[in-house]
PDB file of C-alpha atoms in Angstrom:
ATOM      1  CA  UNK A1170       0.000   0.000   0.000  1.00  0.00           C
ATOM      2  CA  UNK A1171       3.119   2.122   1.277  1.00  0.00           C
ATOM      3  CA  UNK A1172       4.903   1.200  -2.516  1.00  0.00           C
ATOM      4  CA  UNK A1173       1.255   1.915  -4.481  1.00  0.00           C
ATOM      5  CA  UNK A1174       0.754   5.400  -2.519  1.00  0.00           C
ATOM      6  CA  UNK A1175       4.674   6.810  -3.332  1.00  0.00           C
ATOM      7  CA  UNK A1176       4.340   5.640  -6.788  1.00  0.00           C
ATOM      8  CA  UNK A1177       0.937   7.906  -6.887  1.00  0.00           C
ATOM      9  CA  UNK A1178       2.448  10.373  -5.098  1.00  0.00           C
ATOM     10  CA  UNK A1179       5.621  10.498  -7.899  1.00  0.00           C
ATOM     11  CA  UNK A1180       2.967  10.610 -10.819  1.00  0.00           C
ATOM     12  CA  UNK A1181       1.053  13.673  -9.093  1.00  0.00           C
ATOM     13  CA  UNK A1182       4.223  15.533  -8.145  1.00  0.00           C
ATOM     14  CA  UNK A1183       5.050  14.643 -12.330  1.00  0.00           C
ATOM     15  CA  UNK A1184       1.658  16.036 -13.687  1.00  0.00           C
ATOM     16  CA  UNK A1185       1.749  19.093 -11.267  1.00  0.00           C
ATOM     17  CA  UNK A1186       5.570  19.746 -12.921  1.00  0.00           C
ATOM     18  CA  UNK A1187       4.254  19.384 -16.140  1.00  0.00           C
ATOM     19  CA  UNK A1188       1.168  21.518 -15.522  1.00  0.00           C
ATOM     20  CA  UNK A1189       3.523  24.513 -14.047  1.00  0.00           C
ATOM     21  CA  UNK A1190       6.103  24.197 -17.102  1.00  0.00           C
ATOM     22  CA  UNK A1191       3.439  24.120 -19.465  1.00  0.00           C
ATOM     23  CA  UNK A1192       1.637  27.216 -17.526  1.00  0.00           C
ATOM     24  CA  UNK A1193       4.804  29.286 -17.962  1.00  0.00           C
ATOM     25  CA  UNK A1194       5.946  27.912 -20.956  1.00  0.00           C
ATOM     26  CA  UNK A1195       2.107  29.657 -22.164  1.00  0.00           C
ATOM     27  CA  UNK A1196       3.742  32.964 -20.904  1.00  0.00           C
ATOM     28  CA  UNK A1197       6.357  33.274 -23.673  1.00  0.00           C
ATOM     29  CA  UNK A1198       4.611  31.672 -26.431  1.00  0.00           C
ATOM     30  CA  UNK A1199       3.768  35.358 -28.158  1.00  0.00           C
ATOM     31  CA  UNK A1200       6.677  35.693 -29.616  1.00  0.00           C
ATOM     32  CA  UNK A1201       6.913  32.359 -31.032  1.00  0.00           C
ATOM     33  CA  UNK A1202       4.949  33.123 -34.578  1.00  0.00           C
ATOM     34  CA  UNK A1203       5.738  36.540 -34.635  1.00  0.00           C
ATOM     35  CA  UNK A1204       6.521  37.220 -38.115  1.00  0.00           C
ATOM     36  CA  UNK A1205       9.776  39.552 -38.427  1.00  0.00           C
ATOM     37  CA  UNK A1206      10.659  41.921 -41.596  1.00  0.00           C
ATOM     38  CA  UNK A1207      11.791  38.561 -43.613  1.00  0.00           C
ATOM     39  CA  UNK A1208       8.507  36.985 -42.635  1.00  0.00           C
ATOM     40  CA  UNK A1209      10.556  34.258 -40.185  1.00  0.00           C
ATOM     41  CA  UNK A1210       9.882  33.580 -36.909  1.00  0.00           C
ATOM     42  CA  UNK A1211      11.252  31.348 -34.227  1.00  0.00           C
ATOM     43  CA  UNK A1212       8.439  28.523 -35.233  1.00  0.00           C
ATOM     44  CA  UNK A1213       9.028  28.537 -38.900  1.00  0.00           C
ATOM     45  CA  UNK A1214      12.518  29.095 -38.184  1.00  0.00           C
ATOM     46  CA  UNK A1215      12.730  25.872 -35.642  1.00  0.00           C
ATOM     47  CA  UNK A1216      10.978  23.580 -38.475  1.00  0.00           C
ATOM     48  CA  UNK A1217      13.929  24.257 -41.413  1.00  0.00           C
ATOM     49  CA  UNK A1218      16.316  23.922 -38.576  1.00  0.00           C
ATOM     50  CA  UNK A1219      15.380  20.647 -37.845  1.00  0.00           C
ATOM     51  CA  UNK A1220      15.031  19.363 -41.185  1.00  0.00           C
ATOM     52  CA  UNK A1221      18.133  20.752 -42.824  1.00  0.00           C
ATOM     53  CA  UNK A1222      20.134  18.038 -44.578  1.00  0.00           C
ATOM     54  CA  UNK A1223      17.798  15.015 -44.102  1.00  0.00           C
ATOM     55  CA  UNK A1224      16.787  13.824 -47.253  1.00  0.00           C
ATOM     56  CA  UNK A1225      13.341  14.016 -47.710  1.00  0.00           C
ATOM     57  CA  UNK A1226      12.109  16.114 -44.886  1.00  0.00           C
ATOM     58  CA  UNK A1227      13.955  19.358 -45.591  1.00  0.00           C
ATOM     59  CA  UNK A1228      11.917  19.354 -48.753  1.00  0.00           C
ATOM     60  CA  UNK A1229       8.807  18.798 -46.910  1.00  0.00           C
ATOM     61  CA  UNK A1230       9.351  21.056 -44.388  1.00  0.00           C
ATOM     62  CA  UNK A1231      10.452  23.948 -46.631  1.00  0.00           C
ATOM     63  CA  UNK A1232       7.338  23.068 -48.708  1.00  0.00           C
ATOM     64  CA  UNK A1233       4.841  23.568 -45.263  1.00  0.00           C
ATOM     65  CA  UNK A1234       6.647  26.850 -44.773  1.00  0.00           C
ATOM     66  CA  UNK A1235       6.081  28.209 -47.606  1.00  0.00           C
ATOM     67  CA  UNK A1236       3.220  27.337 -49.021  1.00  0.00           C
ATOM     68  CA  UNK A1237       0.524  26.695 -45.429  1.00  0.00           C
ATOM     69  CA  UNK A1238       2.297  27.856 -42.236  1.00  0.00           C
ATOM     70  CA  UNK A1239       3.710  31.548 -43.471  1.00  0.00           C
ATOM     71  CA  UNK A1240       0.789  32.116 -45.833  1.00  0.00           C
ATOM     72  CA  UNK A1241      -1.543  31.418 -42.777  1.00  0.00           C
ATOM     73  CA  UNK A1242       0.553  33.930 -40.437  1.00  0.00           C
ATOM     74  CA  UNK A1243       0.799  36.522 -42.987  1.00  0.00           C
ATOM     75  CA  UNK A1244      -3.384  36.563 -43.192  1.00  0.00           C
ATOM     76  CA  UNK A1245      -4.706  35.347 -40.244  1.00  0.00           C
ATOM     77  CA  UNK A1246      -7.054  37.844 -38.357  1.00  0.00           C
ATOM     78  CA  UNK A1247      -6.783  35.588 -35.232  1.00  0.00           C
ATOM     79  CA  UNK A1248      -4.786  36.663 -32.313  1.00  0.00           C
ATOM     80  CA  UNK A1249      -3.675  35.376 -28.955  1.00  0.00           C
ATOM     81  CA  UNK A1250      -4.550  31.727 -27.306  1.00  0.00           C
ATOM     82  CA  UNK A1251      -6.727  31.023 -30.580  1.00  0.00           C
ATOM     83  CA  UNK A1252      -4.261  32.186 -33.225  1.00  0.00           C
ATOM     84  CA  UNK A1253      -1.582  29.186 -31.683  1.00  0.00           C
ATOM     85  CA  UNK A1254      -4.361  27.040 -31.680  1.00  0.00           C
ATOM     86  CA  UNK A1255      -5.175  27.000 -34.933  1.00  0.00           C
ATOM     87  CA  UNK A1256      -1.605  27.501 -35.782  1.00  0.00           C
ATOM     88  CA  UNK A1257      -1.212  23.690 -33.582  1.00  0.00           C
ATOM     89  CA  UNK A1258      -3.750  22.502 -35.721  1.00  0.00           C
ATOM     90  CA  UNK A1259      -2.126  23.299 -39.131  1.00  0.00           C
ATOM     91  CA  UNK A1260       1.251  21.790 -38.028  1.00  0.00           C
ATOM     92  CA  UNK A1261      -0.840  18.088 -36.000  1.00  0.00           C
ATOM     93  CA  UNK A1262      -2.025  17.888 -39.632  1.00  0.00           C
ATOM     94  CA  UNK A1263       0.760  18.278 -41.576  1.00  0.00           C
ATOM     95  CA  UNK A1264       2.769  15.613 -38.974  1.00  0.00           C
ATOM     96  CA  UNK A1265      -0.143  13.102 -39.916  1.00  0.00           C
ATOM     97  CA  UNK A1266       0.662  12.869 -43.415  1.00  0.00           C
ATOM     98  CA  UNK A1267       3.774  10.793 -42.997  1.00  0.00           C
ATOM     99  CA  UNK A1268       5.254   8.477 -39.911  1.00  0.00           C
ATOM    100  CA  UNK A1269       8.620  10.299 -40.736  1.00  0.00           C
ATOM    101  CA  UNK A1270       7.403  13.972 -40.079  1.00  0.00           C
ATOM    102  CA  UNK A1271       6.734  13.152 -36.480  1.00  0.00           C
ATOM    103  CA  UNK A1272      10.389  14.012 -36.363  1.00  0.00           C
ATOM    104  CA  UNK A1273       9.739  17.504 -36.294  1.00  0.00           C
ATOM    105  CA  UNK A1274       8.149  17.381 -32.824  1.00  0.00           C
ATOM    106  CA  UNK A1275      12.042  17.490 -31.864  1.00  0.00           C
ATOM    107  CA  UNK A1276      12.331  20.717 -33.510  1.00  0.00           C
ATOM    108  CA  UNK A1277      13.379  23.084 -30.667  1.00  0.00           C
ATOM    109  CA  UNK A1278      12.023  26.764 -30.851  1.00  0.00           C
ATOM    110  CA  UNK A1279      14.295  29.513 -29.310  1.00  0.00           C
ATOM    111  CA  UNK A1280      13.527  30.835 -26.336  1.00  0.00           C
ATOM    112  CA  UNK A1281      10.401  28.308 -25.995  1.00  0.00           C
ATOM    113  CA  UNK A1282      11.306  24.719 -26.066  1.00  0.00           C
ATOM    114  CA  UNK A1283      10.347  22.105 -28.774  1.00  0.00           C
ATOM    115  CA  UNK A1284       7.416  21.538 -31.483  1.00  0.00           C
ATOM    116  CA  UNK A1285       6.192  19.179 -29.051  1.00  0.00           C
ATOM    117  CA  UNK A1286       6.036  21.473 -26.012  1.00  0.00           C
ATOM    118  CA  UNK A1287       4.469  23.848 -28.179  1.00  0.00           C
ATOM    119  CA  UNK A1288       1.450  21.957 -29.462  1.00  0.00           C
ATOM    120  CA  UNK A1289       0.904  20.419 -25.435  1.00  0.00           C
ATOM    121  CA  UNK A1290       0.473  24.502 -24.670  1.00  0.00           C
ATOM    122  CA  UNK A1291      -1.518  24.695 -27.228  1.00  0.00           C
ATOM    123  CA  UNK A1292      -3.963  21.846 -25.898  1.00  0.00           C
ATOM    124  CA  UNK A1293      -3.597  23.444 -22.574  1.00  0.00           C
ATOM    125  CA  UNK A1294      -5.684  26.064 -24.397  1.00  0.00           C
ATOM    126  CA  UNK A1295      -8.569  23.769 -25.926  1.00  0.00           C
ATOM    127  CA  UNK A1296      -8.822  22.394 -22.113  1.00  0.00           C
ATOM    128  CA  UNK A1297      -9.161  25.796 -20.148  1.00  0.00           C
ATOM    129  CA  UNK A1298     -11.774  27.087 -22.587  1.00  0.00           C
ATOM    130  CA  UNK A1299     -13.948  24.330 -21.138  1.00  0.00           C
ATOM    131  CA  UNK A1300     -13.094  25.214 -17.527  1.00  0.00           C
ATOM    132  CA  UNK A1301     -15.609  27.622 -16.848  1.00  0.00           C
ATOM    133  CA  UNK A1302     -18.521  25.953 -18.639  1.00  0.00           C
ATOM    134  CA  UNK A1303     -17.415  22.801 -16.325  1.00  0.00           C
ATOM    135  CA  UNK A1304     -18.913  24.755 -12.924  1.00  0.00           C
ATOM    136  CA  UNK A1305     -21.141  26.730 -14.524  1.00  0.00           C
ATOM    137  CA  UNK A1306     -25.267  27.385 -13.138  1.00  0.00           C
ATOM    138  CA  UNK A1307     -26.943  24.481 -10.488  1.00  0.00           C
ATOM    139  CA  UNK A1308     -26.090  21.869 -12.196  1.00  0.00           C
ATOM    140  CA  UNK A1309     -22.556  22.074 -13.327  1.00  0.00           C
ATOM    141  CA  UNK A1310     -20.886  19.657 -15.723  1.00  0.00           C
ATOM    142  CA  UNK A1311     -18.813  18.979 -12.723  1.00  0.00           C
ATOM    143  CA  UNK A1312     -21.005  18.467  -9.937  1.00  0.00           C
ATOM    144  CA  UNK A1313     -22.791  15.987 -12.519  1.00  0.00           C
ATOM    145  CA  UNK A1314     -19.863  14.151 -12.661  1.00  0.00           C
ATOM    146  CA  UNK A1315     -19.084  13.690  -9.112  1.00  0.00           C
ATOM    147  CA  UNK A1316     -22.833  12.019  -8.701  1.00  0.00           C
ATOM    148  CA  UNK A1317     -22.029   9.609 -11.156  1.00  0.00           C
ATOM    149  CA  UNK A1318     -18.661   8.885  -9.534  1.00  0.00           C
ATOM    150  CA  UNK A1319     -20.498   8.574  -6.433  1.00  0.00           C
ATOM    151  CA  UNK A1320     -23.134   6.098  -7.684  1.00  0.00           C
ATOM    152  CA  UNK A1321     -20.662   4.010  -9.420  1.00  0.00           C
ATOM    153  CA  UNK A1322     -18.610   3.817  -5.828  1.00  0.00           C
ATOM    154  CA  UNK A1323     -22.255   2.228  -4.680  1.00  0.00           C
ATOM    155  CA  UNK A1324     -22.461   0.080  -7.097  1.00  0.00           C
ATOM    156  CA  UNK A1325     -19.171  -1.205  -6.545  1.00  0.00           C
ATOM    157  CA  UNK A1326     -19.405  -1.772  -2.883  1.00  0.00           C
ATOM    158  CA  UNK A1327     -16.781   0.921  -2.115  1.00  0.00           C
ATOM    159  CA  UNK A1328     -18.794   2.194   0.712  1.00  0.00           C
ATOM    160  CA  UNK A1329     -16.023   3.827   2.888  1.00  0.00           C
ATOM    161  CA  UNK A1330     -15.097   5.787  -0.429  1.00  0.00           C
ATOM    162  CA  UNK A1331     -18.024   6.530  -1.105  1.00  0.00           C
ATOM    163  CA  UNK A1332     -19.019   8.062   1.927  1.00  0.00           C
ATOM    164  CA  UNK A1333     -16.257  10.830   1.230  1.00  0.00           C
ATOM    165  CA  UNK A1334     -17.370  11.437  -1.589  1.00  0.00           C
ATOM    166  CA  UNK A1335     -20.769  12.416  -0.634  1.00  0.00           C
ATOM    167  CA  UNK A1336     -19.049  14.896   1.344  1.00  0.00           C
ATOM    168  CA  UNK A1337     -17.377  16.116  -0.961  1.00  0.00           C
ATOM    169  CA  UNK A1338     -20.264  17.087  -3.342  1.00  0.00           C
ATOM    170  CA  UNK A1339     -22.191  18.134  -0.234  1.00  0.00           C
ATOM    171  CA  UNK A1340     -19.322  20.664   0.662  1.00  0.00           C
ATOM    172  CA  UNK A1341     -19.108  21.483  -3.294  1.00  0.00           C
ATOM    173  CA  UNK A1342     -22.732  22.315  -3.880  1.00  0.00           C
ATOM    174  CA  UNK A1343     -22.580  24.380  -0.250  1.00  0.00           C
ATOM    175  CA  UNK A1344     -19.806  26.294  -1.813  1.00  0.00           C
ATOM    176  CA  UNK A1345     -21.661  26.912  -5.378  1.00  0.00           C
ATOM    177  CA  UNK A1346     -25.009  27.792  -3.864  1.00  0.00           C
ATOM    178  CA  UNK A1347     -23.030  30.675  -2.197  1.00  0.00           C
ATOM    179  CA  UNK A1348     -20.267  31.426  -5.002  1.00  0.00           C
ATOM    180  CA  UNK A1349     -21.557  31.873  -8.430  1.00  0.00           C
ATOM    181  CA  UNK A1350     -18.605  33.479  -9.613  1.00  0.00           C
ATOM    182  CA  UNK A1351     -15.992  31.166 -11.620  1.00  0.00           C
ATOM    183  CA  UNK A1352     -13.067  32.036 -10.191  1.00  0.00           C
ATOM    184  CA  UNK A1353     -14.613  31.771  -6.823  1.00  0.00           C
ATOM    185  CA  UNK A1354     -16.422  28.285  -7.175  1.00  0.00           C
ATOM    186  CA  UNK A1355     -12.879  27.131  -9.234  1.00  0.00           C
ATOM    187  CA  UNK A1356     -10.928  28.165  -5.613  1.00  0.00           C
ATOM    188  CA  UNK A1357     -13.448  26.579  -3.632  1.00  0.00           C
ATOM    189  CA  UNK A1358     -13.269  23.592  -5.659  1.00  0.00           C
ATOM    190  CA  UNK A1359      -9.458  23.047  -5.196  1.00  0.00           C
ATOM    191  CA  UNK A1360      -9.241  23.413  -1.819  1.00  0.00           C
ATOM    192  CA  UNK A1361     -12.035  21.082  -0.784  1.00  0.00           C
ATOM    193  CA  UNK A1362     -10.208  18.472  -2.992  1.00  0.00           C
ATOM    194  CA  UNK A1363      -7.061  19.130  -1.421  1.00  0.00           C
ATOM    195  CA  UNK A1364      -8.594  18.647   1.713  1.00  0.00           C
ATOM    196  CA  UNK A1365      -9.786  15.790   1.613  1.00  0.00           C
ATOM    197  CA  UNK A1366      -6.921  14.406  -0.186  1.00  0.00           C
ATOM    198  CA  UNK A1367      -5.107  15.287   2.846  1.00  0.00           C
ATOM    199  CA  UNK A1368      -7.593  12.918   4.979  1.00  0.00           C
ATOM    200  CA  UNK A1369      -7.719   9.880   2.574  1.00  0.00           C
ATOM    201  CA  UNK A1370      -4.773  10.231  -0.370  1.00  0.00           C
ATOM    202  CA  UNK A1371      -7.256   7.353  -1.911  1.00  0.00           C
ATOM    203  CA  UNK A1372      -9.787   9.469  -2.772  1.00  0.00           C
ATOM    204  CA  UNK A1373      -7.614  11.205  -5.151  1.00  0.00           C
ATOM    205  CA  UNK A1374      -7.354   8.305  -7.101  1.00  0.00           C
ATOM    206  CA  UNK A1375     -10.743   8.157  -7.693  1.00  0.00           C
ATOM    207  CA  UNK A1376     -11.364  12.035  -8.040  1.00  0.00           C
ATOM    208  CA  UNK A1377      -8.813  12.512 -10.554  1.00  0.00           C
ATOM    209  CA  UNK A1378     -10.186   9.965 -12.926  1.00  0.00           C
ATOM    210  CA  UNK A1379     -13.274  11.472 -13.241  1.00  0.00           C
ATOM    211  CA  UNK A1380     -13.985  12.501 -17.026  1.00  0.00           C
ATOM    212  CA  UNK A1381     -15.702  16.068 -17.513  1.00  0.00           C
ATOM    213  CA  UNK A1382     -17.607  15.839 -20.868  1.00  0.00           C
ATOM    214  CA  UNK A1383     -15.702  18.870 -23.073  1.00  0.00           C
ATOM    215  CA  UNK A1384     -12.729  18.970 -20.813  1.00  0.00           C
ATOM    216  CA  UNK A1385     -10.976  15.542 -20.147  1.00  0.00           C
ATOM    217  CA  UNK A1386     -10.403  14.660 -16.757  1.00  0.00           C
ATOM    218  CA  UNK A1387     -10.436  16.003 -13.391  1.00  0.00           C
ATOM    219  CA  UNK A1388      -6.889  15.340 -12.902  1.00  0.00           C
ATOM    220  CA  UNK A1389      -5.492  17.923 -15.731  1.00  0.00           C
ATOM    221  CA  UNK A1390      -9.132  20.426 -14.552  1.00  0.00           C
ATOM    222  CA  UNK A1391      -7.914  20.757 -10.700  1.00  0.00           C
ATOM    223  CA  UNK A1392      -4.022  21.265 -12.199  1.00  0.00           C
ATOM    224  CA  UNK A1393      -5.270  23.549 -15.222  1.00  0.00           C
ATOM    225  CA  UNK A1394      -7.594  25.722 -12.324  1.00  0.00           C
ATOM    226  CA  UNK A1395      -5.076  27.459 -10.484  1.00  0.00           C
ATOM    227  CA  UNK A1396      -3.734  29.267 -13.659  1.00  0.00           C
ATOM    228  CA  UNK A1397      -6.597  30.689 -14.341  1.00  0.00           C
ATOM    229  CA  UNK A1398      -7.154  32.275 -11.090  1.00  0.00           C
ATOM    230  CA  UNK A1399      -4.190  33.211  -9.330  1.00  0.00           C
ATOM    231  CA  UNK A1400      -4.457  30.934  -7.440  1.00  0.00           C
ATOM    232  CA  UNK A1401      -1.018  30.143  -5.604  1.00  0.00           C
ATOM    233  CA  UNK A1402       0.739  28.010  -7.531  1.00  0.00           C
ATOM    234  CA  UNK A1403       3.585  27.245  -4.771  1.00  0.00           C
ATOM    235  CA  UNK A1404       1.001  26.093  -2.296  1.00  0.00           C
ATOM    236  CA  UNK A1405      -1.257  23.659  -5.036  1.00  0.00           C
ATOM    237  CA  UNK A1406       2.275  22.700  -6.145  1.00  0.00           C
ATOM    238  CA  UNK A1407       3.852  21.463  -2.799  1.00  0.00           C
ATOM    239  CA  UNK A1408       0.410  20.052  -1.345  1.00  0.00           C
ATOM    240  CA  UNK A1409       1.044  16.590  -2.006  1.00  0.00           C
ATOM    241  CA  UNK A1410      -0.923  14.544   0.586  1.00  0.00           C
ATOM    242  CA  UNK A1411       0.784  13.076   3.214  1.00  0.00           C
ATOM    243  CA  UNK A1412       1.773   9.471   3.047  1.00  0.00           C
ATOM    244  CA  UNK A1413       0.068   7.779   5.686  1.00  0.00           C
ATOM    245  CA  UNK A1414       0.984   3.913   6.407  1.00  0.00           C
ATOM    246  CA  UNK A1415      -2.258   1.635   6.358  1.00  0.00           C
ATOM    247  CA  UNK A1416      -0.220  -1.893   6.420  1.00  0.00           C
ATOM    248  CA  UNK A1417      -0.916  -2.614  10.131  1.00  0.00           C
TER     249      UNK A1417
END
């Protein structure tokens, strides 16, 4: 139990890391298709780079350059979070048409990191646009989901689980009938999770593989939240539960 628990503990410390680098990775990523006087940027600029002198994919990478990714930033209207994600979009596709271009995920960006750390950003994106629809009116999408959670712990037997978790969507629903705001319910939300994560570390287990329809699931929404909202980042970063030995 002692083993399972550290291991858990070494993925959530693992997804938390990846969360934050992503999160601040997001805070430089302007500059990363920012065309210049010779219409380059670091992004085009990262993709020749990677390709140059490997037969066959310097041709195809010149050729996405110059006839779909620096068209597309030369007329795009779109700026910001959607601009990259539709730039992410353009690049996923052109990686699809051939096993060999998945190479270019390698590509490393100046100043940024590589084509792959780019496009995860990217999805970061997709995910928080469906944060605040998640907890949104009576009946969020979340609190939905934690029912179902709950009945499936019932049907399963997992009674001493299950138990917590109807605390847990009692204390959630007490919090949303007296914060409608998003970045209020969002903080709410956290903390009672981390709370009671604190109590039983099981429960996260089975809170963070809840799937929120739109989103993805709960795991990458409580890690995506605190981004959004100020929230502080040291404290959601360092508050992994306390190992607690059950063996005896």
């Amino acid at each position: 139990m002692v083993a399972y628990k550290n291991l858990t503990m070494h993925g959530l410390a693992l997804g938390r890391l990846s969360k934050l680098v992503a999160y601040k990775q997001s805070l430089v990523i302007g500059g990363v298709a920012m065309l210049d006087m010779n219409d380059d940027c670091p992004l085009i600029e990262a993709i020749l780079n990677a390709s140059k002198g490997i037969s066959g994919l310097e041709a195809a990478a010149q050729g996405f350059c110059d006839e779909e990714l620096r068209p597309f930033l030369l007329n795009t209207t779109l700026v910001g979070k959607k601009k990259h994600i539709a730039i992410a979009a353009l690049i996923k596709k052109f990686i699809a048409r051939n096993a060999e271009y998945r190479y270019f995920l390698t590509a490393d960006i100046d100043g940024f990191g590589s084509l792959s750390s780019y496009i995860y950003v990217t999805e970061g994106f997709v995910q928080l646009r469906h944060v605040k629809t998640s907890i949104k009116g009576p009946n969020s999408i979340l609190v939905v989901a934690l029912e179902a959670k709950y009945q499936q712990l019932i049907a399963e037997g997992k009674l001493t689980i299950a138990v917590q978790f109807s605390q847990i969507i009692d204390e959630v629903k007490l919090a949303f009938s007296k914060e409608t705001s998003f970045r209020g319910r969002l903080a709410h939300f956290i903390k009672i999770i981390r709370t009671h994560g604190r109590l039983n570390f099981a429960i996260l287990e089975h809170v963070f593989t809840i799937y929120l329809e739109g989103f993805g699931n709960l795991f990458d929404f409580i890690h995506c939240g605190p981004y959004l909202i100020d929230f502080d980042l040291t404290e959601v970063t360092a508050s992994t539960p306390r190992c607690v030995c059950t063996c005896n």
